[in-house]
Amino acid sequence: MAENPKLSTENYKGVRDFYPPDMALQKHLWSAMREVAERFGYAEYSASLLEPAELYEVKSGEEIVNEQMYVFTDRGDRRVALRPEMTPTVARMVAAKKRDLSFPLRWYSIANMFRYERPQRGRLREHWQLNADLFGAPGPDAEVEIISLAYRIMQRFGAREEDFTIYINDRESLRETLTGILKSADLLPQALRLLDKKEKITKEEFDREWEKLSERPWEASEEPSERISGLIDALATLGIRNVRYNPELVRGFDYYTGTVFEVFDTDPKNARSLFGGGRYDRLLEMFGQESVPAVGFGMGDVTMRDFLETHSLLPEYRSPTHLFICTVEPTFSLAAQELAQRLRDAGISVAVNLSDRKIGDQIKTADKQRIPFVLCLGENELRDRRYAVKNLSTGEETQLDEGSLPAFVSGHTNN
Amino acid sequence: MAENPKLSTENYKGVRDFYPPDMALQKHLWSAMREVAERFGYAEYSASLLEPAELYEVKSGEEIVNEQMYVFTDRGDRRVALRPEMTPTVARMVAAKKRDLSFPLRWYSIANMFRYERPQRGRLREHWQLNADLFGAPGPDAEVEIISLAYRIMQRFGAREEDFTIYINDRESLRETLTGILKSADLLPQALRLLDKKEKITKEEFDREWEKLSERPWEASEEPSERISGLIDALATLGIRNVRYNPELVRGFDYYTGTVFEVFDTDPKNARSLFGGGRYDRLLEMFGQESVPAVGFGMGDVTMRDFLETHSLLPEYRSPTHLFICTVEPTFSLAAQELAQRLRDAGISVAVNLSDRKIGDQIKTADKQRIPFVLCLGENELRDRRYAVKNLSTGEETQLDEGSLPAFVSGHTNN
């Protein structure tokens, strides 16, 4: 193989490799999201990353389709996209089996998405996202539930009320306000996009752009609509008090039709939108179907990791392995596997030495891999089935027979 | 939106949508694989589906690179592949951090892969696969461990010894045998590929092709090498007795260097290879590095689902939701959410009614979604905090106060 050119070990630009400690963090995020979503009665679904490109060309924001989407043509001349978001997929799945499904439908997924963008903090080309959606419930109690779900996930991660703010707005009433003051109703999409980026541009830039759209100055309505104020009150009844009306909140996607919400980190170091969602009652119409009211949100892993890091809420890495069995002689390797299997059957995770290195070096390997306990297998241990189990963080040794070993070890580890 | 053309609800050809019952099966597969892999001390890693295309051009089988791989060019003129298998990725990750990692390294992942092929039973364009790999252990005890791990996963799924056979061979000794009888050493890759498809073609076709490669007839060696017979004995000591020597076993990939194994269903209805693996000691050399001995296997979801279905080992679908709260009046919706949240905090999964339908219809929805328990919330329940909890499969009603409800419900469901 010497003739082959040396390959790079670098991965594709803007995506991540997950080494075990990184993966443990992903699993931490996902298991918290899963746990809370299922507590709320949401069932997990999934779909392929590949979708027909047409799916995104009708209703997503223009920027996404034109510049930010991965699209290619397959060998059968089909235009294929790597999904940039989950909502069109879940809408497609609901539309495909609408008659067999019973509503309201509570669904969630944890899936990856791709966007072709310049990698930067909080924005990568691939990210993973929880999507939770509630189909078939038109009333404000659906928004109450979906925002509660988002809040309880934040709480499950250890975030306190003061660590984040939930901004909400009614895009329907924003649309009405704008329609009343724009030079022409056709300018509505442009006006929404301008408001969406208002916080990212200067006041001068905003005013210059606004003048093209309207002859009257932009004034946000200070009073929320009845639906929004009712929503804020209902959430307060459920103990959720960090919800604020924001009359300029838009959210990027074209398909939102009513309430929109966005969760912001309150820490100035990470002052950005963490995630959001809203009501999209008309999306199923693109499949030629009667509409199904829907409300949902997407919560991405990259921004959530930044948030949890900023607030010191990320857990420490722990090895999934509880115990490492060292062997005094290489000939004990098979006996070590036999012992390991008996202990695995009793419910603990066990790795065995496979090298001919000295005991000291075997223990070092276990320690470097952050395995909390070791035992050494030799003649006496094989005969007596009693083992000196060493805790690598305290150095303490405990004599245990085989029957009591699993409970001892799992009692001292939390996974 | 009426002006938009009607979009199809079909997904991309050869990939799957996972509705909640399908997803529950995937989760069943994955959690069993995870549980056993972690019991063996394997840590989970992952990586992006997108890889630089070069990664596959050096060492995978020719057919895969030329005809079966999804490759496209991104906007930055990089050639990108959707990974067709996990081994090059894990080799890349190990090579990239070789100095920081401590060996032997036990890693696993559960990830999706793409191959451009004609969809058929057991072969789709996208499938999910467990990959388990052990790096840094050159001795046969590494093969003992990796085959034990594969066996224990089968056992965890409920498969019995007689349901499957593990065939093993030593590709190194097969290579030696072939080199001795081929017209030229250059013909070795062709000879391996011919043997690999021997079972799928007629004897005449095989003989015709073989004559091009050798002047002597093909005769498989009846006696396994010492390494292989030692391996069979060691596995028997660990209680694994369905391992057979197969002198014609090759496995498709070019990178295998020693022991290869393949697991077959013994049921004639599904008589095909379920999954397999082997030793690939030289793969890291393609990154210009010193070799690291490695042995591993990949177990795909599509073939495993077929196997479990054939042997009636698939579990029945259960809703993740334990309890549905019906509301006598729509005005009780918020009170229902409050009750639901208290019960969620106590550890059960609860969905609430959000419709203004009659109680009977609300219960029907719960039943259709296979939620096992319902309760109806009205004036009395709100006042007394006592509820008539109905088991929808037996029709039985039990009067419970709020404190005893969660334990009752979770005691009657297993998830």
PDB file of N, CA, C and O in Angstrom, chain A residues 162-204:
ATOM      1  N   GLU A 162     -34.287  32.631  34.856  1.00  0.00           N
ATOM      2  CA  GLU A 162     -33.570  33.862  34.508  1.00  0.00           C
ATOM      3  C   GLU A 162     -32.488  33.642  33.450  1.00  0.00           C
ATOM      4  O   GLU A 162     -31.896  34.604  32.969  1.00  0.00           O
ATOM      5  N   ASP A 163     -32.225  32.382  33.097  1.00  0.00           N
ATOM      6  CA  ASP A 163     -31.181  32.111  32.090  1.00  0.00           C
ATOM      7  C   ASP A 163     -31.653  32.313  30.650  1.00  0.00           C
ATOM      8  O   ASP A 163     -30.837  32.394  29.738  1.00  0.00           O
ATOM      9  N   PHE A 164     -32.972  32.348  30.455  1.00  0.00           N
ATOM     10  CA  PHE A 164     -33.471  32.484  29.078  1.00  0.00           C
ATOM     11  C   PHE A 164     -34.823  33.197  29.069  1.00  0.00           C
ATOM     12  O   PHE A 164     -35.528  33.218  30.079  1.00  0.00           O
ATOM     13  N   THR A 165     -35.138  33.790  27.927  1.00  0.00           N
ATOM     14  CA  THR A 165     -36.412  34.485  27.762  1.00  0.00           C
ATOM     15  C   THR A 165     -37.114  33.919  26.529  1.00  0.00           C
ATOM     16  O   THR A 165     -36.469  33.657  25.520  1.00  0.00           O
ATOM     17  N   ILE A 166     -38.410  33.730  26.652  1.00  0.00           N
ATOM     18  CA  ILE A 166     -39.198  33.241  25.516  1.00  0.00           C
ATOM     19  C   ILE A 166     -39.974  34.433  24.940  1.00  0.00           C
ATOM     20  O   ILE A 166     -40.846  34.984  25.606  1.00  0.00           O
ATOM     21  N   TYR A 167     -39.601  34.859  23.747  1.00  0.00           N
ATOM     22  CA  TYR A 167     -40.317  35.959  23.097  1.00  0.00           C
ATOM     23  C   TYR A 167     -41.403  35.396  22.201  1.00  0.00           C
ATOM     24  O   TYR A 167     -41.172  34.408  21.496  1.00  0.00           O
ATOM     25  N   ILE A 168     -42.581  36.023  22.258  1.00  0.00           N
ATOM     26  CA  ILE A 168     -43.650  35.564  21.369  1.00  0.00           C
ATOM     27  C   ILE A 168     -44.285  36.730  20.625  1.00  0.00           C
ATOM     28  O   ILE A 168     -44.249  37.870  21.067  1.00  0.00           O
ATOM     29  N   ASN A 169     -44.848  36.380  19.495  1.00  0.00           N
ATOM     30  CA  ASN A 169     -45.537  37.375  18.684  1.00  0.00           C
ATOM     31  C   ASN A 169     -46.621  36.654  17.872  1.00  0.00           C
ATOM     32  O   ASN A 169     -46.608  35.434  17.756  1.00  0.00           O
ATOM     33  N   ASP A 170     -47.549  37.443  17.337  1.00  0.00           N
ATOM     34  CA  ASP A 170     -48.601  36.879  16.488  1.00  0.00           C
ATOM     35  C   ASP A 170     -48.334  37.365  15.071  1.00  0.00           C
ATOM     36  O   ASP A 170     -48.508  38.536  14.769  1.00  0.00           O
ATOM     37  N   ARG A 171     -47.867  36.449  14.228  1.00  0.00           N
ATOM     38  CA  ARG A 171     -47.488  36.869  12.890  1.00  0.00           C
ATOM     39  C   ARG A 171     -48.703  37.303  12.069  1.00  0.00           C
ATOM     40  O   ARG A 171     -48.584  38.121  11.171  1.00  0.00           O
ATOM     41  N   GLU A 172     -49.878  36.777  12.424  1.00  0.00           N
ATOM     42  CA  GLU A 172     -51.088  37.172  11.720  1.00  0.00           C
ATOM     43  C   GLU A 172     -51.385  38.652  11.960  1.00  0.00           C
ATOM     44  O   GLU A 172     -51.666  39.399  11.028  1.00  0.00           O
ATOM     45  N   SER A 173     -51.268  39.072  13.225  1.00  0.00           N
ATOM     46  CA  SER A 173     -51.577  40.484  13.487  1.00  0.00           C
ATOM     47  C   SER A 173     -50.449  41.382  12.971  1.00  0.00           C
ATOM     48  O   SER A 173     -50.695  42.506  12.542  1.00  0.00           O
ATOM     49  N   LEU A 174     -49.215  40.872  12.977  1.00  0.00           N
ATOM     50  CA  LEU A 174     -48.101  41.629  12.392  1.00  0.00           C
ATOM     51  C   LEU A 174     -48.345  41.845  10.892  1.00  0.00           C
ATOM     52  O   LEU A 174     -48.168  42.949  10.366  1.00  0.00           O
ATOM     53  N   ARG A 175     -48.815  40.794  10.241  1.00  0.00           N
ATOM     54  CA  ARG A 175     -49.144  40.867   8.823  1.00  0.00           C
ATOM     55  C   ARG A 175     -50.220  41.936   8.562  1.00  0.00           C
ATOM     56  O   ARG A 175     -50.096  42.726   7.635  1.00  0.00           O
ATOM     57  N   GLU A 176     -51.239  41.945   9.432  1.00  0.00           N
ATOM     58  CA  GLU A 176     -52.310  42.944   9.272  1.00  0.00           C
ATOM     59  C   GLU A 176     -51.767  44.356   9.445  1.00  0.00           C
ATOM     60  O   GLU A 176     -52.058  45.246   8.654  1.00  0.00           O
ATOM     61  N   THR A 177     -50.975  44.559  10.492  1.00  0.00           N
ATOM     62  CA  THR A 177     -50.371  45.874  10.738  1.00  0.00           C
ATOM     63  C   THR A 177     -49.584  46.322   9.518  1.00  0.00           C
ATOM     64  O   THR A 177     -49.735  47.457   9.042  1.00  0.00           O
ATOM     65  N   LEU A 178     -48.720  45.422   9.029  1.00  0.00           N
ATOM     66  CA  LEU A 178     -47.869  45.778   7.897  1.00  0.00           C
ATOM     67  C   LEU A 178     -48.697  46.079   6.647  1.00  0.00           C
ATOM     68  O   LEU A 178     -48.473  47.084   5.967  1.00  0.00           O
ATOM     69  N   THR A 179     -49.669  45.224   6.371  1.00  0.00           N
ATOM     70  CA  THR A 179     -50.491  45.410   5.175  1.00  0.00           C
ATOM     71  C   THR A 179     -51.130  46.794   5.171  1.00  0.00           C
ATOM     72  O   THR A 179     -51.266  47.426   4.126  1.00  0.00           O
ATOM     73  N   GLY A 180     -51.474  47.291   6.366  1.00  0.00           N
ATOM     74  CA  GLY A 180     -52.091  48.609   6.477  1.00  0.00           C
ATOM     75  C   GLY A 180     -51.161  49.760   6.149  1.00  0.00           C
ATOM     76  O   GLY A 180     -51.627  50.853   5.820  1.00  0.00           O
ATOM     77  N   ILE A 181     -49.847  49.559   6.251  1.00  0.00           N
ATOM     78  CA  ILE A 181     -48.939  50.690   6.077  1.00  0.00           C
ATOM     79  C   ILE A 181     -47.972  50.553   4.911  1.00  0.00           C
ATOM     80  O   ILE A 181     -47.240  51.487   4.587  1.00  0.00           O
ATOM     81  N   LEU A 182     -47.943  49.399   4.261  1.00  0.00           N
ATOM     82  CA  LEU A 182     -47.010  49.221   3.136  1.00  0.00           C
ATOM     83  C   LEU A 182     -47.536  49.902   1.876  1.00  0.00           C
ATOM     84  O   LEU A 182     -48.744  50.069   1.719  1.00  0.00           O
ATOM     85  N   LYS A 183     -46.612  50.264   1.000  1.00  0.00           N
ATOM     86  CA  LYS A 183     -47.009  50.896  -0.265  1.00  0.00           C
ATOM     87  C   LYS A 183     -47.876  49.951  -1.084  1.00  0.00           C
ATOM     88  O   LYS A 183     -48.763  50.372  -1.819  1.00  0.00           O
ATOM     89  N   SER A 184     -47.581  48.660  -0.977  1.00  0.00           N
ATOM     90  CA  SER A 184     -48.372  47.670  -1.711  1.00  0.00           C
ATOM     91  C   SER A 184     -48.309  46.342  -0.966  1.00  0.00           C
ATOM     92  O   SER A 184     -47.304  46.032  -0.295  1.00  0.00           O
ATOM     93  N   ALA A 185     -49.395  45.566  -1.057  1.00  0.00           N
ATOM     94  CA  ALA A 185     -49.458  44.290  -0.331  1.00  0.00           C
ATOM     95  C   ALA A 185     -48.377  43.318  -0.803  1.00  0.00           C
ATOM     96  O   ALA A 185     -47.938  42.438  -0.066  1.00  0.00           O
ATOM     97  N   ASP A 186     -47.907  43.478  -2.027  1.00  0.00           N
ATOM     98  CA  ASP A 186     -46.850  42.623  -2.583  1.00  0.00           C
ATOM     99  C   ASP A 186     -45.552  42.736  -1.805  1.00  0.00           C
ATOM    100  O   ASP A 186     -44.681  41.864  -1.900  1.00  0.00           O
ATOM    101  N   LEU A 187     -45.394  43.834  -1.087  1.00  0.00           N
ATOM    102  CA  LEU A 187     -44.127  44.078  -0.383  1.00  0.00           C
ATOM    103  C   LEU A 187     -44.055  43.348   0.960  1.00  0.00           C
ATOM    104  O   LEU A 187     -43.048  43.422   1.659  1.00  0.00           O
ATOM    105  N   LEU A 188     -45.131  42.644   1.316  1.00  0.00           N
ATOM    106  CA  LEU A 188     -45.174  41.988   2.626  1.00  0.00           C
ATOM    107  C   LEU A 188     -43.998  41.043   2.886  1.00  0.00           C
ATOM    108  O   LEU A 188     -43.352  41.151   3.941  1.00  0.00           O
ATOM    109  N   PRO A 189     -43.677  40.124   1.956  1.00  0.00           N
ATOM    110  CA  PRO A 189     -42.543  39.220   2.236  1.00  0.00           C
ATOM    111  C   PRO A 189     -41.253  39.997   2.508  1.00  0.00           C
ATOM    112  O   PRO A 189     -40.509  39.687   3.431  1.00  0.00           O
ATOM    113  N   GLN A 190     -41.008  41.042   1.701  1.00  0.00           N
ATOM    114  CA  GLN A 190     -39.809  41.855   1.895  1.00  0.00           C
ATOM    115  C   GLN A 190     -39.816  42.539   3.262  1.00  0.00           C
ATOM    116  O   GLN A 190     -38.801  42.610   3.935  1.00  0.00           O
ATOM    117  N   ALA A 191     -40.986  43.050   3.653  1.00  0.00           N
ATOM    118  CA  ALA A 191     -41.102  43.738   4.942  1.00  0.00           C
ATOM    119  C   ALA A 191     -40.832  42.763   6.092  1.00  0.00           C
ATOM    120  O   ALA A 191     -40.135  43.093   7.055  1.00  0.00           O
ATOM    121  N   LEU A 192     -41.364  41.547   5.974  1.00  0.00           N
ATOM    122  CA  LEU A 192     -41.138  40.545   7.026  1.00  0.00           C
ATOM    123  C   LEU A 192     -39.653  40.210   7.123  1.00  0.00           C
ATOM    124  O   LEU A 192     -39.099  40.088   8.213  1.00  0.00           O
ATOM    125  N   ARG A 193     -39.014  40.067   5.962  1.00  0.00           N
ATOM    126  CA  ARG A 193     -37.582  39.744   5.979  1.00  0.00           C
ATOM    127  C   ARG A 193     -36.760  40.885   6.584  1.00  0.00           C
ATOM    128  O   ARG A 193     -35.809  40.646   7.310  1.00  0.00           O
ATOM    129  N   LEU A 194     -37.164  42.132   6.274  1.00  0.00           N
ATOM    130  CA  LEU A 194     -36.442  43.280   6.830  1.00  0.00           C
ATOM    131  C   LEU A 194     -36.576  43.314   8.356  1.00  0.00           C
ATOM    132  O   LEU A 194     -35.595  43.496   9.080  1.00  0.00           O
ATOM    133  N   LEU A 195     -37.791  43.087   8.860  1.00  0.00           N
ATOM    134  CA  LEU A 195     -37.991  43.064  10.312  1.00  0.00           C
ATOM    135  C   LEU A 195     -37.174  41.938  10.947  1.00  0.00           C
ATOM    136  O   LEU A 195     -36.599  42.091  12.023  1.00  0.00           O
ATOM    137  N   ASP A 196     -37.131  40.792  10.253  1.00  0.00           N
ATOM    138  CA  ASP A 196     -36.418  39.628  10.762  1.00  0.00           C
ATOM    139  C   ASP A 196     -34.947  39.941  11.007  1.00  0.00           C
ATOM    140  O   ASP A 196     -34.338  39.415  11.941  1.00  0.00           O
ATOM    141  N   LYS A 197     -34.361  40.816  10.165  1.00  0.00           N
ATOM    142  CA  LYS A 197     -32.935  41.109  10.365  1.00  0.00           C
ATOM    143  C   LYS A 197     -32.687  42.447  11.065  1.00  0.00           C
ATOM    144  O   LYS A 197     -31.546  42.883  11.183  1.00  0.00           O
ATOM    145  N   LYS A 198     -33.757  43.067  11.562  1.00  0.00           N
ATOM    146  CA  LYS A 198     -33.649  44.400  12.178  1.00  0.00           C
ATOM    147  C   LYS A 198     -32.562  44.470  13.255  1.00  0.00           C
ATOM    148  O   LYS A 198     -31.788  45.435  13.314  1.00  0.00           O
ATOM    149  N   GLU A 199     -32.468  43.428  14.094  1.00  0.00           N
ATOM    150  CA  GLU A 199     -31.503  43.467  15.204  1.00  0.00           C
ATOM    151  C   GLU A 199     -30.066  43.315  14.720  1.00  0.00           C
ATOM    152  O   GLU A 199     -29.127  43.584  15.455  1.00  0.00           O
ATOM    153  N   LYS A 200     -29.902  42.826  13.496  1.00  0.00           N
ATOM    154  CA  LYS A 200     -28.550  42.557  13.005  1.00  0.00           C
ATOM    155  C   LYS A 200     -27.993  43.708  12.167  1.00  0.00           C
ATOM    156  O   LYS A 200     -26.835  43.685  11.783  1.00  0.00           O
ATOM    157  N   ILE A 201     -28.820  44.694  11.838  1.00  0.00           N
ATOM    158  CA  ILE A 201     -28.342  45.817  11.016  1.00  0.00           C
ATOM    159  C   ILE A 201     -28.459  47.126  11.810  1.00  0.00           C
ATOM    160  O   ILE A 201     -29.070  47.163  12.882  1.00  0.00           O
ATOM    161  N   THR A 202     -27.878  48.202  11.289  1.00  0.00           N
ATOM    162  CA  THR A 202     -27.950  49.494  11.999  1.00  0.00           C
ATOM    163  C   THR A 202     -29.334  50.111  11.792  1.00  0.00           C
ATOM    164  O   THR A 202     -30.080  49.736  10.878  1.00  0.00           O
ATOM    165  N   LYS A 203     -29.647  51.087  12.632  1.00  0.00           N
ATOM    166  CA  LYS A 203     -30.920  51.794  12.514  1.00  0.00           C
ATOM    167  C   LYS A 203     -31.005  52.497  11.159  1.00  0.00           C
ATOM    168  O   LYS A 203     -32.059  52.520  10.526  1.00  0.00           O
ATOM    169  N   GLU A 204     -29.864  53.061  10.727  1.00  0.00           N
ATOM    170  CA  GLU A 204     -29.828  53.776   9.441  1.00  0.00           C
ATOM    171  C   GLU A 204     -30.155  52.823   8.293  1.00  0.00           C
ATOM    172  O   GLU A 204     -30.960  53.127   7.429  1.00  0.00           O
TER     173      GLU A 204
END
